[in-house]
Structure formats: C-alpha cells, structure tokens
Coordinates of N, CA and C in Angstrom, one line a residue:
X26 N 43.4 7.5 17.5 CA 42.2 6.6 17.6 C 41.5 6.6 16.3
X27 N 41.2 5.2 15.8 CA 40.6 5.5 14.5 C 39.2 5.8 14.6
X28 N 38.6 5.8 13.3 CA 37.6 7.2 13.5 C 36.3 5.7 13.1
X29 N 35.7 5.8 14.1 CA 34.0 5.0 14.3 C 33.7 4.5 12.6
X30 N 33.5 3.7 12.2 CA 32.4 3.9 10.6 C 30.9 4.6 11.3
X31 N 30.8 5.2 10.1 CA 28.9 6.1 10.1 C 28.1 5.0 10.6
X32 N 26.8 4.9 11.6 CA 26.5 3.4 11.4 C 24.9 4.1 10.8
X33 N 25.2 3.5 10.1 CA 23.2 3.2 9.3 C 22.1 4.2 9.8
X34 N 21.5 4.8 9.2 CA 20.1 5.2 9.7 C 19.3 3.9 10.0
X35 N 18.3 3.7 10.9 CA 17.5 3.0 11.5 C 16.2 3.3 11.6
X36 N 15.3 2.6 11.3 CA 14.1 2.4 11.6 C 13.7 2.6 13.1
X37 N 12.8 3.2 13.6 CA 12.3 3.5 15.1 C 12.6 1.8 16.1
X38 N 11.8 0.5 15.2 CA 11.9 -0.5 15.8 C 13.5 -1.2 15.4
X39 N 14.5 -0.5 14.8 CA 15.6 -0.8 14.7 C 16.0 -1.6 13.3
X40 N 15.6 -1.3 12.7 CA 15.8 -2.1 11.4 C 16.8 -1.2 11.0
X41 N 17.8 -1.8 9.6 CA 18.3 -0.7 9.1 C 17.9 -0.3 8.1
X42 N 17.7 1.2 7.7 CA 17.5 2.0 6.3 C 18.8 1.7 5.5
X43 N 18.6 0.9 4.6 CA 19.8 0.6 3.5 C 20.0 1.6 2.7
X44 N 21.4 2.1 2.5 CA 21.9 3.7 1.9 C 22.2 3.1 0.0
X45 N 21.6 3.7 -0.6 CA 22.1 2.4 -2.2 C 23.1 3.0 -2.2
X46 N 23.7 4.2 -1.6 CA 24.9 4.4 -2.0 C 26.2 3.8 -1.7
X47 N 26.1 2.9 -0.6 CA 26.9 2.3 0.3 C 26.5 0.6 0.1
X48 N 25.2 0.0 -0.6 CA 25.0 -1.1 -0.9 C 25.5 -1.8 -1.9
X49 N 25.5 -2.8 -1.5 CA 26.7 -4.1 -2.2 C 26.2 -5.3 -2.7
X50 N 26.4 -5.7 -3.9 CA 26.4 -6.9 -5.1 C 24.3 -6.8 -4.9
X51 N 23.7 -8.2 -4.7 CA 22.3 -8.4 -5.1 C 21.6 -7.3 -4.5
X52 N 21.9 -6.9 -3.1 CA 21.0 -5.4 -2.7 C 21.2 -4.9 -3.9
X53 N 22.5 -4.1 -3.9 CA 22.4 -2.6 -4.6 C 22.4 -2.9 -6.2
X54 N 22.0 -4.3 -6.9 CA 21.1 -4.2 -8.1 C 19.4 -4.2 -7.4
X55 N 19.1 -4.3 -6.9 CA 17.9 -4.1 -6.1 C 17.3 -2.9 -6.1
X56 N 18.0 -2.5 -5.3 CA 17.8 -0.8 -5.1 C 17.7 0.1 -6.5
X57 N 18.7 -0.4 -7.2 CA 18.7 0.1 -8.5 C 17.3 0.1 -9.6
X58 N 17.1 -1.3 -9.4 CA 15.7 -1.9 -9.8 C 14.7 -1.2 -9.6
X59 N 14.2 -0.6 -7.8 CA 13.1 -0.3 -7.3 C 13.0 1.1 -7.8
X60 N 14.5 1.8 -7.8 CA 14.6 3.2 -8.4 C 14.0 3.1 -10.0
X61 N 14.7 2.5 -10.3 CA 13.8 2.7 -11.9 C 12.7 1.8 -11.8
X62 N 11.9 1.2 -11.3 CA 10.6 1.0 -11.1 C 9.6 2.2 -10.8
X63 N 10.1 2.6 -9.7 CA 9.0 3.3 -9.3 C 8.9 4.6 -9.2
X64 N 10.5 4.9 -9.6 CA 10.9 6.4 -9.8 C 11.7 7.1 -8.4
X65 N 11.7 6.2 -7.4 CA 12.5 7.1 -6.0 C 12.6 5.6 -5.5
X66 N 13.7 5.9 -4.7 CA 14.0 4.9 -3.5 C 13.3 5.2 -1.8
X67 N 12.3 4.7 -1.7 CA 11.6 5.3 -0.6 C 12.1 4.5 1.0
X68 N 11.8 5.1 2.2 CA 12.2 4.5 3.0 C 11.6 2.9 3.2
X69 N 10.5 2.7 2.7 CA 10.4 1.3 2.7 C 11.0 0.0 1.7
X70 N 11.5 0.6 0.5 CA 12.5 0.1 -0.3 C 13.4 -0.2 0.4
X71 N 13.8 1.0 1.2 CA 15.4 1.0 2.3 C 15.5 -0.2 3.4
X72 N 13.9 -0.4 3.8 CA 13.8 -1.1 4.8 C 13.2 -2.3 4.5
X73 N 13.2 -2.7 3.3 CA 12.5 -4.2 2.5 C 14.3 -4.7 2.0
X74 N 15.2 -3.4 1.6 CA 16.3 -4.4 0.9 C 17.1 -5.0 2.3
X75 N 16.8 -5.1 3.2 CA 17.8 -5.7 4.7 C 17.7 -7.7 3.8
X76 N 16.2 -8.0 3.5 CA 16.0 -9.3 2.5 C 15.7 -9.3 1.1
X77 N 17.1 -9.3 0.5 CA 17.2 -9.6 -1.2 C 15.8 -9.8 -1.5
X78 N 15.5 -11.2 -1.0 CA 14.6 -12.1 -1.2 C 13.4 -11.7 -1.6
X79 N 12.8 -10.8 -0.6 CA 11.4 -10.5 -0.1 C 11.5 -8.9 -1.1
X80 N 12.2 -8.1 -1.1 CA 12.3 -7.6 -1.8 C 12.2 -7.8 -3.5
X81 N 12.9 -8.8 -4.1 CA 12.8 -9.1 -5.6 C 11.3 -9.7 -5.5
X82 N 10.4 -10.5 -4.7 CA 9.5 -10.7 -5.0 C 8.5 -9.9 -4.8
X83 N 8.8 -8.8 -4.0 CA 7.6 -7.6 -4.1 C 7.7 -6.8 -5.4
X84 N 8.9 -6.3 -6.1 CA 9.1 -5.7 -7.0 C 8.3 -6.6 -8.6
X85 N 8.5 -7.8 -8.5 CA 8.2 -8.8 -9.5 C 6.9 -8.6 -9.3
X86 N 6.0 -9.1 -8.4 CA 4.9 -8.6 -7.8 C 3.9 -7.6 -8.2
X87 N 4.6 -6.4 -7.8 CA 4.1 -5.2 -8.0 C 4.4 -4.7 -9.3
X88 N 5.2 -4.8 -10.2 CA 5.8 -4.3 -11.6 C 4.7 -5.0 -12.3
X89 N 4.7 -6.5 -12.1 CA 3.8 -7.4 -13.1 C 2.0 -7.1 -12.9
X90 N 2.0 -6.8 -11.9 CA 0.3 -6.1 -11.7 C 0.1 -4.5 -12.3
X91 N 1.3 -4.1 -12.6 CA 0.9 -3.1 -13.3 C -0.1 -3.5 -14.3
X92 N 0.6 -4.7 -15.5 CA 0.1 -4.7 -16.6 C -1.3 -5.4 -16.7
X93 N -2.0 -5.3 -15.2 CA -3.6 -6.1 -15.4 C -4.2 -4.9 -15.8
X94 N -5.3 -6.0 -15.6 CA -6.5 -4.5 -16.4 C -7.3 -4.1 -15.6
X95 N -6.9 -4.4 -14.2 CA -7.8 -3.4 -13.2 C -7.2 -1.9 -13.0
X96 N -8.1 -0.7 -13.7 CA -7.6 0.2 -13.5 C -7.3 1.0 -12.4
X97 N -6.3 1.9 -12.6 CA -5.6 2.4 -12.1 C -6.2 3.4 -10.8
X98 N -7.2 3.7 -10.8 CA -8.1 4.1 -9.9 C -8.1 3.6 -9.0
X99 N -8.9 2.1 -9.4 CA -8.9 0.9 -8.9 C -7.6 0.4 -7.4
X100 N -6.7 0.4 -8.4 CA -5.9 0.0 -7.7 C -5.3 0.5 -6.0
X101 N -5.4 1.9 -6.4 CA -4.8 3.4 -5.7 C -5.8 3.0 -4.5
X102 N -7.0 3.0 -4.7 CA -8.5 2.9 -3.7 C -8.0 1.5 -2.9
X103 N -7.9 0.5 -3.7 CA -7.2 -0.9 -2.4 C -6.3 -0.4 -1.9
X104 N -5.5 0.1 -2.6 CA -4.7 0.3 -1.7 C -4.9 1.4 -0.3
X105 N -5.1 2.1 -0.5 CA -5.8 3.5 0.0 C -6.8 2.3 1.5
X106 N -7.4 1.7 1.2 CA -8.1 0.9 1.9 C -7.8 -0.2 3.0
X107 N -6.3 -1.0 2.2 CA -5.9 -1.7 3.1 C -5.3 -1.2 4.3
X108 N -4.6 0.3 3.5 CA -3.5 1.1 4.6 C -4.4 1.4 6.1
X109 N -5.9 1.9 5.6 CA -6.8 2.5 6.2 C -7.0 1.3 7.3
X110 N -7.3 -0.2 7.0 CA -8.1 -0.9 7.9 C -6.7 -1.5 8.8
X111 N -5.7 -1.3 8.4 CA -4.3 -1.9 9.1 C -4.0 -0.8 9.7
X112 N -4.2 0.0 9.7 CA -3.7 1.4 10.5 C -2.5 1.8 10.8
X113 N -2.3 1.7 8.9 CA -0.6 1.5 8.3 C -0.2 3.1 8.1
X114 N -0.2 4.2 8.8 CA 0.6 5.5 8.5 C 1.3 5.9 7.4
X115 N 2.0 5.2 7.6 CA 3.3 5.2 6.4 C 2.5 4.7 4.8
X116 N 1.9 3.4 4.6 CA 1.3 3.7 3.4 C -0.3 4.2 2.7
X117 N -0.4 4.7 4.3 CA -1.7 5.5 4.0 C -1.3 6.6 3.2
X118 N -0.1 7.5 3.8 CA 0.5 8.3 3.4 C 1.2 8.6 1.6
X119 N 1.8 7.4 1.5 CA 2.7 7.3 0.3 C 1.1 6.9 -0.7
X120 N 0.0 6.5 -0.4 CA -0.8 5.5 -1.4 C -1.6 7.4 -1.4
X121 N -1.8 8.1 -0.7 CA -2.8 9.2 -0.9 C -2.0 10.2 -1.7
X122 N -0.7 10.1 -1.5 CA 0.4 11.3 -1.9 C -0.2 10.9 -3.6
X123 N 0.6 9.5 -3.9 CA 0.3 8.9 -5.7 C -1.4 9.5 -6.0
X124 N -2.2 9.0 -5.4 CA -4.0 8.9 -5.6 C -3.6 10.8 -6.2
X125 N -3.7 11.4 -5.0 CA -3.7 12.9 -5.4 C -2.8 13.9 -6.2
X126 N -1.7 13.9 -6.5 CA -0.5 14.3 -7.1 C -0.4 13.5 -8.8
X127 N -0.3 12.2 -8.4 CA -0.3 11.5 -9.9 C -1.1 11.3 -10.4
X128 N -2.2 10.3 -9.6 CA -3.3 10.2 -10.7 C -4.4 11.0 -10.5
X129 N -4.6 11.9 -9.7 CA -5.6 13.3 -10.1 C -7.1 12.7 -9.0
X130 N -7.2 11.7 -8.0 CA -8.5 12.0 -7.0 C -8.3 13.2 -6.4
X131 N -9.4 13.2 -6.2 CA -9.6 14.6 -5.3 C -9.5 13.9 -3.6
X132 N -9.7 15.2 -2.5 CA -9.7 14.5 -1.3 C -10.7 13.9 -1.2
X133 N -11.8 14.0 -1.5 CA -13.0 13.4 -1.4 C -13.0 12.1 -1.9
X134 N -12.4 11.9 -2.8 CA -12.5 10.6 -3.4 C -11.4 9.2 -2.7
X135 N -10.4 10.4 -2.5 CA -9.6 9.5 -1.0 C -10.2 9.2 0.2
X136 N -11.0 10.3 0.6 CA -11.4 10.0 1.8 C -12.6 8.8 1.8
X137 N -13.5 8.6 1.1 CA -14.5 8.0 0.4 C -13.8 6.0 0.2
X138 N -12.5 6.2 -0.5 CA -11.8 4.9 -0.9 C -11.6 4.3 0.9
X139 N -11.2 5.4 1.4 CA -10.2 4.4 2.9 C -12.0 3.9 3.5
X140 N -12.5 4.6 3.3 CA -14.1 3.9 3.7 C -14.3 3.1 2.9
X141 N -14.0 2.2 2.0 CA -14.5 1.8 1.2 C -15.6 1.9 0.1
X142 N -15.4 3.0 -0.6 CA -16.9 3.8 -0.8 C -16.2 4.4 -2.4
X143 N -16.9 4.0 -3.6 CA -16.7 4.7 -5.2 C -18.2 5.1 -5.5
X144 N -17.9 5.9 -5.9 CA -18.9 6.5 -7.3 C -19.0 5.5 -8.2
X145 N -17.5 5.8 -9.5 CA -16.8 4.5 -10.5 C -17.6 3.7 -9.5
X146 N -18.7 2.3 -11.0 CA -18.6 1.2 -10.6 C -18.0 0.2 -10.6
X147 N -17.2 0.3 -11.1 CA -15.4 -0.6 -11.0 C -14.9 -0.6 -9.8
X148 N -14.2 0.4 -9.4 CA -14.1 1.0 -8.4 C -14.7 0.1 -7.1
X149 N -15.7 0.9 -6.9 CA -17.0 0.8 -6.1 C -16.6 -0.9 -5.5
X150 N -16.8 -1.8 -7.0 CA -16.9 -3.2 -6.9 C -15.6 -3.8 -6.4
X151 N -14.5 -3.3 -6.7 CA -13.2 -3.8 -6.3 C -13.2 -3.5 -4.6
X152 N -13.6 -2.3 -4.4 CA -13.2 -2.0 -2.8 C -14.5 -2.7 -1.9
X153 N -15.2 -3.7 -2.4 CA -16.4 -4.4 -1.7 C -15.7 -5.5 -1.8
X154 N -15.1 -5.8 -3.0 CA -14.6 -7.3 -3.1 C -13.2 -7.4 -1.9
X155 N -12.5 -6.6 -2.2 CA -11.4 -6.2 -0.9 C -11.5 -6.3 0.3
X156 N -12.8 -5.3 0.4 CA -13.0 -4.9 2.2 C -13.5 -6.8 2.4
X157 N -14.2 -7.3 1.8 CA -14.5 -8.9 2.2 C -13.1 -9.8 2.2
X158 N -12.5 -9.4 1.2 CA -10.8 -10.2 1.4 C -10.1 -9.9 2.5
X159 N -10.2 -8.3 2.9 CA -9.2 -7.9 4.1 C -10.0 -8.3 5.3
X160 N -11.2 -8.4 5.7 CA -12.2 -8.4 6.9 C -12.4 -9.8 7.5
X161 N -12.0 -10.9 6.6 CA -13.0 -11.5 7.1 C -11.7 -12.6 7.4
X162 N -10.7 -12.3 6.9 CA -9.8 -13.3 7.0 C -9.7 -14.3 5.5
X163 N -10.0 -13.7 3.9 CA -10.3 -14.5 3.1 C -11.0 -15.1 2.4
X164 N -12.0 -15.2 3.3 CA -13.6 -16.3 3.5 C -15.0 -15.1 3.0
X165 N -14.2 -14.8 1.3 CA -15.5 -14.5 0.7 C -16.0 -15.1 0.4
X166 N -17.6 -15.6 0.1 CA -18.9 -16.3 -0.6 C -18.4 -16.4 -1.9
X167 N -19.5 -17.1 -2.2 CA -19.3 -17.4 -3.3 C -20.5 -16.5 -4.0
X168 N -21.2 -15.8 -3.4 CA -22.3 -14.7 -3.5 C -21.6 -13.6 -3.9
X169 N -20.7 -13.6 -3.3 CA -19.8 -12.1 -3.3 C -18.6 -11.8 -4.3
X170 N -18.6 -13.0 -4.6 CA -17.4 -13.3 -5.8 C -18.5 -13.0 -7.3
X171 N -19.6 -13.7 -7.0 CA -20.8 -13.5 -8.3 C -21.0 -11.9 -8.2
X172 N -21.5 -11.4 -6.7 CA -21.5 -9.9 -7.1 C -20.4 -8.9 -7.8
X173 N -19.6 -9.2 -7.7 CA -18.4 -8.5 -7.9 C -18.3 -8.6 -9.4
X174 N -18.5 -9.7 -9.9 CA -18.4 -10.5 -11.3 C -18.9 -9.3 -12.4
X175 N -20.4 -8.9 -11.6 CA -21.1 -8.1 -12.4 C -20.8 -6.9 -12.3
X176 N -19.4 -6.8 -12.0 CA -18.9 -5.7 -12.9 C -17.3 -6.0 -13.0
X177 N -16.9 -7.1 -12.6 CA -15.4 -7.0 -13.1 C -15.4 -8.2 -13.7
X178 N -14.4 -8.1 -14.4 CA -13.5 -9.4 -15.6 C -13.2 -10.4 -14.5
X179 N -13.3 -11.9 -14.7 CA -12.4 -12.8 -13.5 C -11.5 -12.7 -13.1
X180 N -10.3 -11.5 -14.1 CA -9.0 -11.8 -14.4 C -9.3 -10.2 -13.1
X181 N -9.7 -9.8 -13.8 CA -9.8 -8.7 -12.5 C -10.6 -8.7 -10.8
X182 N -10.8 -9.4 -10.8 CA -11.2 -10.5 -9.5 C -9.9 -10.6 -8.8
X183 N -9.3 -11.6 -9.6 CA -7.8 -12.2 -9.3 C -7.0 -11.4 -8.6
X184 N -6.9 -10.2 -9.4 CA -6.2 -9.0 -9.1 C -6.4 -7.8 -8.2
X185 N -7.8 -7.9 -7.8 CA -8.1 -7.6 -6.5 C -7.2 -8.4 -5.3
X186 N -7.6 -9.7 -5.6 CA -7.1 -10.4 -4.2 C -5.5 -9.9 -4.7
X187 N -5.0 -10.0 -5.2 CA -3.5 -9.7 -5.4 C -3.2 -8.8 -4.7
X188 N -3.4 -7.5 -5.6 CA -3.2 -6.0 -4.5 C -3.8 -6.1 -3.1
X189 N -4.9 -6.9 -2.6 CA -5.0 -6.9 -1.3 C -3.4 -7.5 -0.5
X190 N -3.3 -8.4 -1.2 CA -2.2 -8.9 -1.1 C -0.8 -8.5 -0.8
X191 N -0.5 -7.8 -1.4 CA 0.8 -6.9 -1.5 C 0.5 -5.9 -1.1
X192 N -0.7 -5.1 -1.0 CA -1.1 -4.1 0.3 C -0.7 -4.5 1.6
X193 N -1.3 -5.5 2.0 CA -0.9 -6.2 3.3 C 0.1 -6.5 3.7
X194 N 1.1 -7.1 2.7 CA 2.5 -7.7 3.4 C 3.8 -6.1 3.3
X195 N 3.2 -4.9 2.3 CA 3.8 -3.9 3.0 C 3.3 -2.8 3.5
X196 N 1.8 -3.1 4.2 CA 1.6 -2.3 5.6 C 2.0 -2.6 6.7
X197 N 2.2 -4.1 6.7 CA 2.9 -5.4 7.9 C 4.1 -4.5 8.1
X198 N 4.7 -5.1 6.9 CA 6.1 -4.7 7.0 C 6.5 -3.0 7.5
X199 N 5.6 -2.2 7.2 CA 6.0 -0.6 7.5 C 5.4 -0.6 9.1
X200 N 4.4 -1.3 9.7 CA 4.0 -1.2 10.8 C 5.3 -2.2 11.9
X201 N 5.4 -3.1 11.5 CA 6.4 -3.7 12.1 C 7.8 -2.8 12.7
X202 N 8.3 -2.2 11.4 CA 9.2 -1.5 11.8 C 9.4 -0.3 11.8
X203 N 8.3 0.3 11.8 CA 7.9 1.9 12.5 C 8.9 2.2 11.4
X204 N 8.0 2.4 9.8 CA 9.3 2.8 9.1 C 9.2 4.4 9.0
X205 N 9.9 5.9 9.2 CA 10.1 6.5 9.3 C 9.5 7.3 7.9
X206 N 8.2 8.4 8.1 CA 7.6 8.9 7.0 C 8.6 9.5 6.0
X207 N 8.4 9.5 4.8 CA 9.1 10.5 3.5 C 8.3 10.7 2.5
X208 N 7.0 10.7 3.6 CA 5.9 11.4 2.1 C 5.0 12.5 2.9
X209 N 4.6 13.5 2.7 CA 3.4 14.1 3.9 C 2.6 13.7 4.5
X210 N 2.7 13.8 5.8 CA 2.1 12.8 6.5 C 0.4 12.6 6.2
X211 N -0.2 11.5 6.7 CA -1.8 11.2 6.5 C -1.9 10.1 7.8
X212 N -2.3 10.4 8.5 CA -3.0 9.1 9.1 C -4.2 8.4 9.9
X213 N -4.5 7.4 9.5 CA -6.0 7.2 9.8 C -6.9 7.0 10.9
X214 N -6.4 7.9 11.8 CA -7.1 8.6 12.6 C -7.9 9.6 12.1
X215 N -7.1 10.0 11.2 CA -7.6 11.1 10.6 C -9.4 11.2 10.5
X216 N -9.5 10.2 10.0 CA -10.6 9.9 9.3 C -12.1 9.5 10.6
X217 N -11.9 9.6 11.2 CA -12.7 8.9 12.5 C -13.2 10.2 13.4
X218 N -12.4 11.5 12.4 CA -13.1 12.9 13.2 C -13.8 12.9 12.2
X219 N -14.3 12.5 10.6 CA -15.3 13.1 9.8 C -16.2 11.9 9.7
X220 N -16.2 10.6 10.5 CA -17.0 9.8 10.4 C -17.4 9.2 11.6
X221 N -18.5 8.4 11.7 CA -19.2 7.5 12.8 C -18.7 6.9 13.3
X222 N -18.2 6.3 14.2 CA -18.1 4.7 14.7 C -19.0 3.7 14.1
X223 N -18.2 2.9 13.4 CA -18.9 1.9 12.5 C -18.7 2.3 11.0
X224 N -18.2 3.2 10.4 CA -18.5 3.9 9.3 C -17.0 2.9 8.4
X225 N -16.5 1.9 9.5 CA -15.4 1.1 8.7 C -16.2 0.2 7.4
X226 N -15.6 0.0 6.1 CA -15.6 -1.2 5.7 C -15.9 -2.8 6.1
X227 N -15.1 -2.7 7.1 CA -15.1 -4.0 7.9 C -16.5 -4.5 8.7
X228 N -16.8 -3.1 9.3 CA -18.0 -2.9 10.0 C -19.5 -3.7 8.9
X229 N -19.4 -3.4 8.0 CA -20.1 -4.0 7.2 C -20.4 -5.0 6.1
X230 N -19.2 -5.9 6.1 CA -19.1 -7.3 6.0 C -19.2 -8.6 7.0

C-alpha cells in the first residue's frame, strides 16, 4: 500500500500553515522574503502565504512603513492597541513579545498602549488619533485631525491611519483563522482584571 503524503499543519479554522520547506515557485520566494524581513517565519506568514497576493502586499506594506518617521514606539502602541480593541490573541501576543524584548517597554507601558494611554507625547497623540480611526468606523473630525497635528508631522498622521490599517487586516486575518500561538501567549482579557468597564479606548471616542 503506498504510504499517505504528510498532510499540512492546519489552522484551528482549517486553513493551511504553509511549510517554506515544502513551498513552491511565487510562495516560497515569499516566504523567503518575510524571513529576511522580519527575521522568522511566523505562523501568520504561514497562514497569509495560502494568497501570494495578499501576502506581497502586506510585506510591501509593512517593510515600506518602516522607513516613516513615526517612531518606533509609536508604532508598537497601535499596534498593541488595535490587537487590544479586535480581541486579536495572536497579535496581541507577537506585538507585546517585539514592544518588550526588542524595543525595551516595560509592562506598564504595554499595558497603558492596549488602553490607549502614553506618557511620550507622540505616542500619547498617535494612539488618540488611532483609537478614533479604529472606533468609529473612520469618521475622524476634522478637530481631531487638527488635535493630533499639534504634535505630529502630516506625514505622520498618514501613517497612523496606515498601521491602523495593516493592524487590522492581520488581526482579521489571525482571528478568522484561529491562527495557532508561537509567541508567549497574552490575551486581552487579560486586561479587564486590572481595569473598569469602560476603561476601553473606544469607550471614549
């Protein structure tokens, strides 16, 4: 009797985790890509390459926003924030692992971001401008674009909505298909035993 092929690791909701070892022509320059991008192939890489597509445009995406000038703080905190208000596990997890290990927050300062909440008034202003991008469906003022102003660059405005952006379409994506943790777990539940009801972001836009 011949012997079965191996079949694929799988996502909880059934997607497949793409093996780069086993991947073929545009995937596995893909994979290759995300590896030297980001330094590892994580299960959501695995579970973004099933579409070339959607994949090359997150990596283009996300590589090219590196080189804005919203710092790097900055960035970690939207993100840290979107994961929080989508009640995305998976990149709550991978966005707190980078925040604390790479770029040096403490937990307080994580825990503080998924609230929407900086010391940094950079910071501070990006995750106001956000929580209004993620909350409301879009439909920030034009009040709140001037507030924000007074302390960010336009160009760094822009790039708020961006990372809201690409926050969003891979907490979608990791909630959709229950993608399978490979970072220490975090999730935001967590957060709702050291805070109020109401103590969301959301809550106060």
């Amino acid at each position: 009797m011949a012997e079965q092929p191996e079949q694929p690791e799988r996502t909880a909701a059934g997607l497949p985790l793409v093996e780069p070892d086993t991947a073929t022509g545009r995937t596995a320059e893909l994979l290759a890509d995300a590896h030297a991008a980001l330094g590892l192939t994580s299960n959501l890489i695995r579970t973004m390459a099933n579409s070339p597509a959607a994949t090359q445009g997150y990596l283009d995406f996300a590589v090219a926003l590196r080189s804005g000038t919203l710092p790097l703080t900055a960035r970690l905190c939207v993100g840290l924030l979107v994961a929080q208000e989508l009640g995305d596990d998976y990149c709550l997890s991978s966005h707190t692992y980078v925040a604390t290990r790479l770029a040096g927050l403490d937990e307080n300062q994580v825990r503080r971001a998924r609230s929407g909440e900086a010391d940094d008034p950079v910071v501070a202003a990006a995750l106001t401008l956000a929580s209004a991008l993620l909350c409301r469906n879009e439909c920030v003022t034009a009040a709140e674009t001037a507030t924000a102003r007074r302390r960010l660059t336009a160009g760094q405005v822009v790039e708020v909505a961006a990372h809201v952006g690409v926050a969003t379409f891979v907490s979608r994506l990791a909630k959709a298909s229950s993608i399978p943790l490979d970072w220490p777990a975090v999730h935001h539940t967590d957060l709702t035993s050291h805070t109020t009801q109401g103590d969301s972001p959301c809550s106060h836009v």
